Coordinates of N, CA and C and ligand atoms in Angstrom, one line a residue:
X1 N 16.2 127.6 28.4 CA 16.5 127.9 27.6 C 17.7 126.8 26.9
X2 N 18.3 126.0 27.4 CA 19.3 125.2 26.9 C 20.8 125.6 26.2
X3 N 20.0 126.5 25.1 CA 21.4 126.6 24.9 C 21.8 128.4 25.4
X4 N 21.3 129.1 26.3 CA 21.9 130.0 26.7 C 23.1 129.9 27.7
X5 N 24.0 130.7 27.6 CA 24.9 130.7 28.1 C 24.9 131.3 30.2
X6 N 23.6 132.7 29.5 CA 23.8 133.7 30.5 C 22.0 133.9 31.2
X7 N 21.6 132.7 32.5 CA 20.1 133.5 32.5 C 20.1 134.5 34.2
X8 N 19.9 136.7 33.5 CA 19.8 136.6 34.8 C 17.7 136.5 35.1
X9 N 18.0 136.6 36.2 CA 15.7 135.9 36.4 C 15.9 137.3 37.0
X10 N 14.9 138.9 37.2 CA 14.6 139.7 38.8 C 15.8 139.9 39.2
X11 N 17.4 139.9 38.9 CA 18.7 140.7 39.2 C 18.3 141.6 39.3
X12 N 18.2 142.4 40.8 CA 18.6 143.4 41.8 C 19.3 143.7 43.0
X13 N 20.8 144.6 42.9 CA 21.5 145.1 43.4 C 21.7 145.4 43.6
X14 N 21.8 145.5 45.5 CA 21.7 147.3 46.1 C 22.8 147.3 45.7
X15 N 23.3 148.5 46.7 CA 25.2 148.5 47.5 C 24.5 149.8 48.5
X16 N 25.3 149.4 50.3 CA 24.5 150.0 50.8 C 25.5 151.4 50.4
X17 N 25.4 152.9 50.9 CA 25.7 154.2 51.8 C 24.9 154.4 52.3
X18 N 25.8 154.9 53.4 CA 25.7 155.4 54.6 C 24.7 154.8 55.3
X19 N 23.9 155.5 55.8 CA 23.0 154.9 56.2 C 21.7 154.1 55.1
X20 N 21.5 154.4 54.7 CA 20.8 154.3 53.1 C 20.9 152.2 52.5
X21 N 20.7 152.6 51.6 CA 20.9 152.1 50.4 C 20.7 152.5 48.5
X22 N 20.9 151.8 47.9 CA 21.4 152.7 46.3 C 21.3 151.0 45.4
X23 N 19.7 151.2 45.3 CA 19.3 150.0 43.6 C 19.5 150.4 42.3
X24 N 21.3 149.6 42.6 CA 21.8 149.9 41.0 C 21.3 149.1 39.8
X25 N 20.9 148.2 40.0 CA 20.8 147.2 39.4 C 18.8 146.8 40.0
X26 N 18.1 147.0 38.7 CA 15.9 146.6 39.2 C 15.1 145.6 38.0
X27 N 15.5 144.1 38.9 CA 15.0 143.4 38.0 C 14.8 143.9 36.6
X28 N 16.6 142.7 36.9 CA 16.9 142.6 35.1 C 16.5 141.3 34.8
X29 N 16.1 141.1 33.8 CA 15.6 139.8 33.4 C 16.1 139.1 32.0
X30 N 17.4 138.6 31.0 CA 17.4 138.7 30.1 C 18.6 137.8 29.7
X31 N 19.2 137.0 28.6 CA 19.4 135.8 28.6 C 20.4 136.3 27.3
X32 N 21.8 135.1 27.2 CA 22.2 135.4 26.5 C 22.7 133.6 26.0
X33 N 22.4 133.9 25.0 CA 23.8 132.6 24.1 C 24.5 132.8 23.3
X34 N 25.5 131.6 24.0 CA 26.1 130.9 23.0 C 26.7 131.8 21.3
X35 N 28.0 132.5 21.9 CA 27.9 132.6 20.8 C 27.7 134.4 20.4
X36 N 26.9 135.8 21.1 CA 26.5 136.2 20.6 C 27.4 137.0 20.6
X37 N 26.9 138.6 20.7 CA 28.3 139.9 20.0 C 27.9 140.9 21.0
X38 N 27.2 141.4 22.3 CA 26.6 142.3 22.6 C 26.6 142.8 23.1
X39 N 26.0 143.9 23.6 CA 26.7 145.5 24.9 C 25.2 145.7 25.0
X40 N 26.1 146.3 26.3 CA 24.8 147.2 27.4 C 25.8 148.8 27.1
X41 N 24.8 149.3 26.6 CA 24.9 151.0 26.7 C 24.0 151.7 27.3
X42 N 24.3 152.8 27.7 CA 23.2 153.7 28.4 C 24.4 154.4 29.7
X43 N 23.5 155.8 30.0 CA 24.9 157.2 30.8 C 25.3 156.0 31.4
X44 N 26.5 157.3 32.1 CA 27.5 156.3 33.0 C 26.4 156.8 34.7
X45 N 26.0 155.0 34.8 CA 25.3 156.2 36.5 C 24.7 154.2 36.0
X46 N 24.1 154.3 34.5 CA 23.4 153.2 34.2 C 23.4 152.3 35.3
X47 N 24.4 151.6 35.4 CA 24.1 149.8 35.8 C 25.5 149.0 34.8
X48 N 26.0 149.2 34.0 CA 26.4 148.3 32.9 C 27.2 148.0 34.1
X49 N 28.7 148.9 34.4 CA 29.7 147.8 35.5 C 28.9 147.0 36.4
X50 N 28.0 147.0 36.5 CA 27.3 145.9 37.9 C 27.2 145.3 37.3
X51 N 26.2 144.7 36.7 CA 25.9 144.1 35.5 C 27.4 143.1 35.2
X52 N 27.8 143.6 35.0 CA 28.9 142.6 34.3 C 29.9 142.8 34.7
X53 N 30.2 143.3 36.2 CA 30.3 142.2 36.9 C 29.7 141.5 37.7
X54 N 28.4 141.1 37.8 CA 27.5 140.1 38.1 C 27.8 139.0 37.3
X55 N 28.2 139.6 36.4 CA 28.2 138.2 35.1 C 28.8 137.1 34.8
X56 N 30.3 138.5 35.1 CA 31.7 138.1 35.1 C 31.6 137.6 36.8
X57 N 31.5 136.7 37.6 CA 31.2 136.4 38.9 C 32.8 136.8 40.1
X58 N 32.6 138.6 39.5 CA 32.9 139.1 40.4 C 32.5 139.5 41.4
X59 N 31.1 139.5 41.9 CA 29.9 140.2 42.6 C 28.8 139.2 42.1
X60 N 27.4 139.8 43.9 CA 26.7 138.7 43.1 C 25.2 139.6 43.3
X61 N 24.8 138.9 43.0 CA 22.7 139.9 43.1 C 22.5 139.3 44.5
X62 N 21.2 141.2 44.4 CA 21.2 140.6 46.2 C 19.9 139.9 45.7
X63 N 19.1 140.3 45.1 CA 17.9 139.6 45.0 C 17.5 138.6 43.2
X64 N 17.3 137.9 43.4 CA 16.7 137.4 41.6 C 17.7 136.5 41.2
X65 N 18.3 136.1 40.3 CA 18.2 135.1 39.9 C 20.4 135.1 38.9
X66 N 21.9 134.7 39.7 CA 22.5 135.8 37.8 C 23.0 134.0 37.8
X67 N 22.6 132.1 37.0 CA 23.1 131.6 36.5 C 24.1 132.1 35.1
X68 N 25.1 131.3 35.4 CA 26.3 131.7 34.4 C 26.9 130.0 34.0
X69 N 26.9 129.3 32.7 CA 27.1 128.3 32.7 C 26.4 127.5 33.4
X70 N 25.1 128.1 33.4 CA 24.0 126.8 34.6 C 24.8 126.8 35.7
X71 N 25.6 128.4 35.6 CA 25.9 127.3 37.9 C 25.2 129.1 38.9
X72 N 24.3 129.0 39.3 CA 23.8 129.4 39.5 C 25.0 130.8 40.1
X73 N 25.6 131.4 40.6 CA 26.7 132.6 41.5 C 26.5 132.9 42.2
X74 N 25.6 132.9 42.8 CA 25.5 134.0 45.0 C 25.9 131.8 45.0
X75 N 25.1 130.9 44.8 CA 25.7 130.3 45.8 C 27.0 129.7 45.3
X76 N 28.2 129.8 44.6 CA 29.3 129.3 44.4 C 30.2 129.4 45.9
X77 N 30.9 129.2 45.9 CA 32.3 129.6 47.2 C 33.2 130.2 46.2
X78 N 34.4 130.2 47.3 CA 35.0 131.5 47.1 C 35.7 131.0 45.6
X79 N 36.3 129.4 45.7 CA 36.5 128.6 45.1 C 36.3 128.7 44.1
X80 N 35.1 128.4 44.3 CA 34.2 127.9 42.5 C 34.2 129.0 42.0
X81 N 34.0 129.9 42.3 CA 34.2 131.3 41.4 C 35.3 131.6 40.6
X82 N 36.5 131.3 40.8 CA 37.7 131.9 41.2 C 37.5 130.9 40.0
X83 N 37.0 129.4 40.3 CA 37.3 128.6 39.2 C 36.7 128.8 37.4
X84 N 35.4 129.5 38.2 CA 34.6 129.5 37.3 C 35.5 131.0 36.0
X85 N 36.4 132.2 36.3 CA 36.4 133.1 36.1 C 38.2 132.3 35.5
X86 N 38.7 131.7 36.1 CA 40.0 131.1 35.1 C 40.3 130.5 34.2
X87 N 38.7 129.4 33.9 CA 38.8 128.8 33.5 C 37.3 129.1 31.7
X88 N 36.3 129.5 33.2 CA 35.8 130.5 31.7 C 35.6 131.3 30.9
X89 N 36.4 132.8 31.6 CA 34.8 133.8 31.5 C 36.6 134.6 31.6
X90 N 36.7 135.9 30.7 CA 37.8 137.1 30.4 C 37.9 138.1 30.2
X91 N 38.7 139.1 30.9 CA 38.0 140.2 31.2 C 39.1 141.3 30.8
X92 N 38.6 141.8 29.7 CA 38.9 143.5 29.1 C 38.8 144.4 29.7
X93 N 39.1 145.6 30.4 CA 38.8 146.8 31.0 C 39.6 147.9 30.4
X94 N 38.5 149.0 31.0 CA 39.6 150.2 29.9 C 40.9 150.5 30.0
X95 N 40.8 150.6 31.6 CA 42.6 150.3 31.9 C 42.8 148.8 31.7
X96 N 44.6 148.3 30.9 CA 44.1 147.6 31.2 C 45.3 146.7 31.1
X97 N 45.8 147.5 32.2 CA 46.3 147.2 33.2 C 48.0 145.8 32.7
X98 N 48.7 146.1 32.2 CA 50.0 145.4 31.9 C 50.6 145.5 33.1
X99 N 51.0 144.0 33.0 CA 52.1 144.0 34.7 C 53.8 145.2 34.1
X100 N 54.5 146.2 34.9 CA 54.7 146.8 33.4 C 56.1 145.7 33.8
X101 N 56.7 145.6 34.8 CA 58.2 144.6 34.4 C 58.0 143.7 33.9
X102 N 57.0 142.8 33.5 CA 57.4 142.1 32.6 C 57.1 141.9 31.3
X103 N 57.3 141.0 29.8 CA 56.9 141.5 28.1 C 55.9 141.3 28.3
X104 N 55.5 141.0 27.0 CA 54.5 141.1 26.7 C 53.6 139.9 26.9
X105 N 54.6 139.1 26.0 CA 54.8 137.6 26.4 C 54.8 136.9 27.2
X106 N 55.2 137.1 28.2 CA 55.2 136.7 30.3 C 53.5 137.7 29.8
X107 N 52.9 138.6 30.3 CA 51.8 139.4 30.1 C 50.9 138.2 30.2
X108 N 50.8 137.9 28.9 CA 49.7 137.0 28.1 C 50.3 135.4 29.2
X109 N 51.2 135.1 29.4 CA 52.1 133.9 29.9 C 51.1 133.6 31.0
X110 N 50.4 134.9 31.9 CA 50.4 134.7 33.4 C 48.9 134.3 33.8
X111 N 47.5 135.0 32.5 CA 46.7 134.0 32.8 C 46.8 132.9 33.1
X112 N 47.7 131.9 31.8 CA 47.2 130.6 32.5 C 48.4 129.8 33.2
X113 N 48.8 130.7 34.6 CA 50.1 130.5 35.4 C 49.5 129.4 36.4
X114 N 47.9 129.7 36.3 CA 46.8 128.6 37.8 C 46.2 128.1 37.2
X115 N 46.6 127.7 35.1 CA 45.9 126.4 35.2 C 46.9 125.6 34.2
X116 N 46.9 123.9 34.7 CA 48.3 123.3 34.4 C 48.1 123.0 32.9
X117 N 49.2 124.0 32.4 CA 49.5 123.2 31.1 C 50.9 123.5 31.6
X118 N 51.7 122.1 30.4 CA 53.5 122.5 30.8 C 53.7 124.2 30.4
X119 N 55.2 124.3 30.0 CA 56.5 125.2 29.5 C 55.1 125.6 28.7
X120 N 55.9 124.0 27.3 CA 55.3 124.5 26.1 C 53.8 124.4 25.3
X121 N 53.4 123.8 25.8 CA 51.7 124.3 25.9 C 52.0 125.1 25.7
X122 N 51.8 126.2 27.1 CA 51.8 127.9 27.2 C 52.4 128.4 26.3
X123 N 54.2 128.1 25.9 CA 54.0 129.3 24.9 C 53.6 128.6 23.8
X124 N 52.9 127.5 23.0 CA 53.0 127.6 21.8 C 51.3 128.1 22.1
X125 N 50.4 128.6 22.9 CA 49.1 129.0 23.3 C 49.5 130.8 22.9
X126 N 50.5 130.9 23.9 CA 51.0 132.7 24.5 C 51.1 132.5 22.6
X127 N 51.5 131.9 21.8 CA 52.0 132.7 20.6 C 50.1 132.4 19.8
X128 N 50.0 131.6 19.9 CA 48.6 132.0 19.3 C 47.6 132.9 19.3
X129 N 48.0 133.3 21.3 CA 47.0 134.6 21.1 C 47.9 135.4 20.6
X130 N 49.0 136.0 21.1 CA 49.6 137.2 20.2 C 50.0 136.8 18.4
X131 N 49.3 136.4 18.3 CA 49.3 136.2 16.8 C 47.6 136.6 16.1
X132 N 46.9 136.1 17.5 CA 45.4 137.0 16.2 C 45.5 138.2 16.8
X133 N 45.7 138.2 17.3 CA 45.6 140.6 17.4 C 47.1 141.2 16.6
X134 N 48.2 140.2 16.3 CA 49.0 140.8 15.5 C 50.1 140.4 16.2
X135 N 50.7 140.3 17.6 CA 52.0 141.6 17.6 C 52.5 140.1 18.2
X136 N 52.7 139.6 17.6 CA 54.0 138.5 17.3 C 55.3 139.3 17.9
X137 N 55.6 139.7 17.3 CA 57.0 140.6 16.4 C 57.4 141.6 18.1
X138 N 56.5 141.9 18.6 CA 56.5 142.2 20.0 C 56.4 141.9 22.0
X139 N 56.6 139.7 21.4 CA 56.8 139.2 22.2 C 57.8 140.0 23.2
X140 N 58.9 140.0 23.0 CA 59.8 140.1 24.2 C 59.7 141.4 25.0
X141 N 58.9 142.9 23.9 CA 59.0 144.2 24.9 C 58.9 143.9 25.8
X142 N 58.8 145.0 26.7 CA 58.0 145.5 28.0 C 56.7 146.7 27.3
X143 N 55.7 146.9 28.5 CA 54.7 147.6 27.5 C 55.4 148.3 27.9
X144 N 56.0 148.8 28.5 CA 56.1 151.4 28.2 C 56.5 150.8 26.6
X145 N 57.2 149.7 26.4 CA 57.7 150.7 25.1 C 57.1 150.3 23.6
X146 N 55.5 150.8 24.1 CA 54.5 149.6 23.7 C 53.3 150.5 23.0
X147 N 52.3 150.9 22.0 CA 51.4 152.1 22.2 C 50.4 151.5 23.2
X148 N 49.4 152.4 23.2 CA 48.0 152.8 23.3 C 47.4 151.2 23.3
X149 N 47.7 152.0 21.7 CA 46.6 150.3 21.0 C 47.4 148.7 20.9
X150 N 48.5 149.1 21.2 CA 49.4 148.0 20.9 C 49.2 146.8 22.5
X151 N 48.7 148.0 24.0 CA 48.9 148.2 25.4 C 47.0 146.8 24.8
X152 N 46.4 147.4 24.8 CA 44.6 146.3 24.9 C 45.1 145.8 23.3
X153 N 45.3 145.5 23.1 CA 45.3 144.5 22.6 C 46.0 142.7 22.8
X154 N 47.1 143.2 24.0 CA 47.8 142.7 24.8 C 46.0 142.3 25.7
X155 N 46.5 142.6 25.8 CA 44.5 142.8 26.8 C 43.8 141.4 26.4
X156 N 43.7 142.1 24.7 CA 42.8 140.8 24.5 C 43.4 139.8 24.4
X157 N 44.4 140.3 23.7 CA 45.3 137.9 24.1 C 45.0 136.9 25.0
X158 N 45.2 138.3 26.2 CA 45.2 138.1 27.3 C 44.3 137.3 27.9
X159 N 43.5 138.1 27.8 CA 42.2 137.3 28.5 C 41.4 136.0 27.2
X160 N 41.9 136.3 25.9 CA 41.7 135.6 25.2 C 42.1 134.7 25.5
X161 N 43.4 134.0 26.3 CA 45.4 133.1 25.3 C 44.2 131.6 26.0
X162 N 43.1 131.8 27.0 CA 42.5 130.8 27.7 C 41.5 129.7 27.6
X163 N 41.0 130.5 26.0 CA 40.0 130.3 25.3 C 38.6 130.3 26.3
X164 N 38.2 131.2 27.6 CA 37.0 131.3 27.4 C 36.0 131.2 26.6
X165 N 34.6 130.9 27.4 CA 33.4 130.9 26.7 C 32.9 132.0 26.7
X166 N 33.8 132.7 27.7 CA 32.2 134.0 27.7 C 33.8 135.4 27.7
X167 N 33.6 136.6 27.2 CA 34.3 137.6 28.0 C 33.6 138.6 27.2
X168 N 34.1 138.8 29.0 CA 33.5 140.3 29.1 C 34.9 142.3 29.4
X169 N 33.9 142.8 28.2 CA 34.6 144.4 27.7 C 34.1 145.7 28.0
X170 N 35.0 145.7 29.8 CA 33.5 147.1 30.3 C 34.7 148.6 29.6
X171 N 33.5 149.0 28.9 CA 33.9 149.8 27.7 C 35.9 149.5 27.1
X172 N 35.9 148.8 26.4 CA 37.6 148.6 26.4 C 38.3 149.5 25.2
X173 N 37.0 150.8 24.7 CA 38.0 151.1 23.3 C 37.4 152.7 24.3
X174 N 37.9 152.8 25.5 CA 38.1 154.1 25.8 C 38.3 155.8 25.9
X175 N 39.9 154.1 25.8 CA 41.2 155.1 26.1 C 42.0 155.3 24.6
X176 N 40.7 154.8 23.3 CA 42.2 154.7 22.2 C 41.3 155.5 21.5
X177 N 41.9 155.5 19.8 CA 41.9 156.8 19.1 C 40.8 155.9 18.1
X178 N 40.4 156.1 17.4 CA 38.9 155.8 16.4 C 39.7 154.4 15.7
X179 N 41.3 154.6 15.1 CA 41.8 154.0 14.4 C 41.9 152.5 15.4
X180 N 42.5 152.9 16.0 CA 42.7 151.7 17.3 C 41.2 151.2 18.0
X181 N 40.6 151.7 18.0 CA 39.4 151.3 17.9 C 38.8 150.2 17.8
X182 N 38.6 150.7 16.5 CA 38.0 150.1 14.8 C 38.9 148.4 14.4
X183 N 39.9 148.8 15.0 CA 41.5 147.3 15.0 C 41.0 146.4 16.4
X184 N 40.8 147.5 17.0 CA 40.5 145.8 18.9 C 39.2 145.3 17.6
X185 N 38.0 145.9 17.5 CA 36.5 145.8 17.4 C 36.7 144.4 16.2
X186 N 37.6 144.9 15.2 CA 37.5 144.0 14.2 C 38.0 142.5 14.8
X187 N 39.4 142.6 15.5 CA 40.4 141.8 16.2 C 38.4 140.7 17.0
X188 N 38.4 141.3 17.5 CA 37.2 140.5 19.0 C 36.4 139.8 17.9
X189 N 35.4 140.4 17.0 CA 34.8 140.1 16.1 C 35.4 138.9 15.9
X190 N 36.8 138.7 15.0 CA 36.7 137.5 14.0 C 37.7 136.5 15.7
X191 N 37.8 136.7 16.8 CA 38.0 135.9 17.7 C 36.1 135.6 18.0
X192 N 34.9 135.8 17.9 CA 33.6 135.8 18.2 C 33.1 134.6 17.2
X193 N 33.9 135.3 16.3 CA 33.0 133.8 15.5 C 33.9 132.8 14.9
X194 N 35.2 133.0 15.5 CA 36.2 131.8 14.8 C 36.0 130.8 16.7
X195 N 35.6 131.3 17.4 CA 36.0 130.2 18.7 C 34.7 130.2 19.1
X196 N 33.4 130.8 19.3 CA 32.3 131.3 19.1 C 32.3 131.8 20.9
X197 N 33.4 132.7 20.9 CA 33.7 133.2 22.5 C 31.8 134.3 22.5
X198 N 31.4 133.9 23.5 CA 30.5 134.5 23.3 C 30.6 136.5 24.2
X199 N 30.7 137.9 23.6 CA 31.3 138.7 24.2 C 29.6 139.7 24.7
X200 N 30.5 140.3 25.7 CA 29.7 141.4 26.2 C 30.3 142.6 26.5
X201 N 30.0 143.5 26.3 CA 30.5 144.8 26.0 C 29.8 146.1 26.5
X202 N 30.9 146.6 27.4 CA 29.8 148.0 27.9 C 30.4 149.4 27.1
X203 N 29.8 150.0 26.2 CA 29.8 151.5 26.2 C 29.7 152.2 25.8
X204 N 29.6 153.2 25.5 CA 29.4 154.4 25.3 C 30.2 155.3 23.9
X205 N 30.7 154.0 23.0 CA 31.1 154.6 21.9 C 30.1 153.4 20.7
X206 N 30.3 155.0 19.8 CA 28.9 154.5 18.8 C 29.9 154.0 17.8
X207 N 31.4 153.8 18.0 CA 32.6 152.5 16.7 C 32.2 151.3 17.4
X208 N 32.4 151.6 18.8 CA 31.9 150.0 18.9 C 29.9 149.5 19.0
X209 N 29.4 150.5 19.2 CA 27.9 150.4 18.8 C 28.0 149.5 17.2
X210 N 28.2 150.4 17.0 CA 28.5 150.1 14.9 C 28.5 148.6 14.6
X211 N 29.5 147.7 15.9 CA 29.7 146.8 15.8 C 28.8 145.8 16.4
X212 N 27.9 145.8 17.5 CA 27.5 144.9 18.7 C 25.4 144.7 16.7
X213 N 26.2 143.2 17.4 CA 25.1 142.4 17.3 C 23.2 142.4 17.6
X214 N 24.0 142.5 18.6 CA 22.3 143.4 20.3 C 22.9 143.9 21.0
X215 N 21.7 145.3 21.4 CA 21.8 146.2 22.4 C 21.2 146.3 23.1
X216 N 21.5 146.4 23.9 CA 21.0 146.7 26.0 C 20.4 147.7 26.0
X217 N 19.5 148.7 26.1 CA 20.4 149.7 26.6 C 19.5 149.2 28.4
X218 N 20.3 150.5 29.1 CA 20.5 150.5 30.8 C 20.0 151.8 30.7
X219 N 18.8 152.0 31.7 CA 18.6 153.2 31.8 C 18.5 153.1 33.6
X220 N 19.1 153.3 34.7 CA 18.1 153.8 35.8 C 18.3 152.2 36.3
X221 N 19.8 151.8 35.7 CA 19.5 149.9 36.9 C 18.4 149.7 35.8
X222 N 17.3 149.5 35.3 CA 16.3 148.9 34.5 C 17.1 148.6 32.9
X223 N 16.3 147.6 32.1 CA 16.2 147.3 30.3 C 15.5 148.2 30.4
X224 N 16.1 149.8 29.4 CA 14.7 149.7 29.1 C 15.1 150.0 26.6
X225 N 16.0 149.4 26.9 CA 15.3 148.1 25.5 C 16.2 148.0 25.3
X226 N 16.1 146.6 24.0 CA 17.4 145.5 23.7 C 17.0 144.8 22.3
X227 N 17.8 145.1 21.3 CA 17.0 145.6 20.1 C 18.3 143.8 19.8
X228 N 17.8 143.1 19.1 CA 19.4 142.2 18.3 C 19.4 142.8 16.9
X229 N 20.2 143.0 16.3 CA 20.7 143.3 15.2 C 20.3 142.6 14.1
X230 N 21.8 142.2 14.8 CA 21.8 140.3 13.1 C 21.1 139.4 14.7
X231 N 20.5 139.1 13.9 CA 19.4 137.3 14.6 C 19.7 136.3 13.6
X232 N 19.4 136.1 12.6 CA 20.2 135.3 11.4 C 20.9 134.4 11.8
X233 N 22.3 134.1 12.5 CA 22.6 134.0 13.1 C 22.0 132.9 14.4
X234 N 21.5 133.6 15.1 CA 21.0 133.1 16.3 C 19.8 131.5 16.1
X235 N 19.8 131.7 14.9 CA 18.1 131.0 14.6 C 18.4 129.2 15.3
Ligands
ADP301 P1 28.2 152.7 34.7 O1 29.2 150.9 34.4 O2 26.8 152.3 33.9 O3 28.2 154.0 34.8 P2 28.4 151.2 37.6 O4 27.3 150.2 37.0 O5 29.2 152.2 37.2 O6 27.6 152.1 36.4 O7 27.7 152.4 38.6 C1 25.5 152.0 38.2 C2 25.9 152.9 39.8 O8 25.5 152.0 41.4 C3 26.1 154.3 40.1 O9 24.8 155.2 40.6 C4 27.4 154.2 41.0 O10 27.2 155.1 42.0 C5 26.3 153.2 41.9 N1 27.9 151.8 42.7 C6 28.4 151.1 42.2 N2 28.9 150.6 42.4 C7 28.7 150.9 44.0 C8 29.6 150.9 45.3 N3 30.4 149.7 45.2 N4 28.7 151.1 46.0 C9 27.6 152.1 45.9 N5 27.5 152.2 44.8 C10 28.5 151.9 44.6
MG302 MG1 31.0 151.7 33.7

């Protein structure tokens, strides 16, 4: 599949637990195309985070193959997998972990410091990313001076500022009220359309599911159901 950006073939993940093993993912076979807006849904413990961590090259499969942008993530050196994450993959988590002593601007700029940009280039990129999430006015505030919803928008700007091909969002609305959840989902959908970034979510949240164009249900580490809701886009 030449236009797929993520290929998972028989991905199995086992964790050592005491003297035994626990199988968190069992024979996962999935492909994602560039520009998909897809969610992993399933009860707590079904393997959503484990799978997102493998796709994000934060972890490797025990068996099977995970190709991300045509790279077999199990065969990457530490340096190669860091390079893949620094340039091509953005992460948004439930807890957005902004650095408290830095301003909103500096928190977003931080994501660019491992890349080779001039200060002027970084300034342009950071202000554009803050504009995407409607926060240019808050650039010089510290995280304790902004709301929770604004904090998650800063986290989106931080994840998107390097224009990654893949954006991984693990339960991004878990700490947000309904109004803020809708605001950030609309922003992410717009970025998905404008930049053709592939978005992969994990969620329990009905509000999030309503925005998804594809929903993959996981249960006990297996794909229970894989449903494409908006197909036209991928023809
Ligand atoms: P979800 O995100 O769907 O709630 P996870 O992917 O976090 O599920 O976890 C799936 C299962 O794998 C859970 O039973 C969890 O306890 C187990 N698990 C996850 N990470 C580890 C680990 N590092 N060591 C042992 N078990 C783990
Ligand atoms: Mg999880």
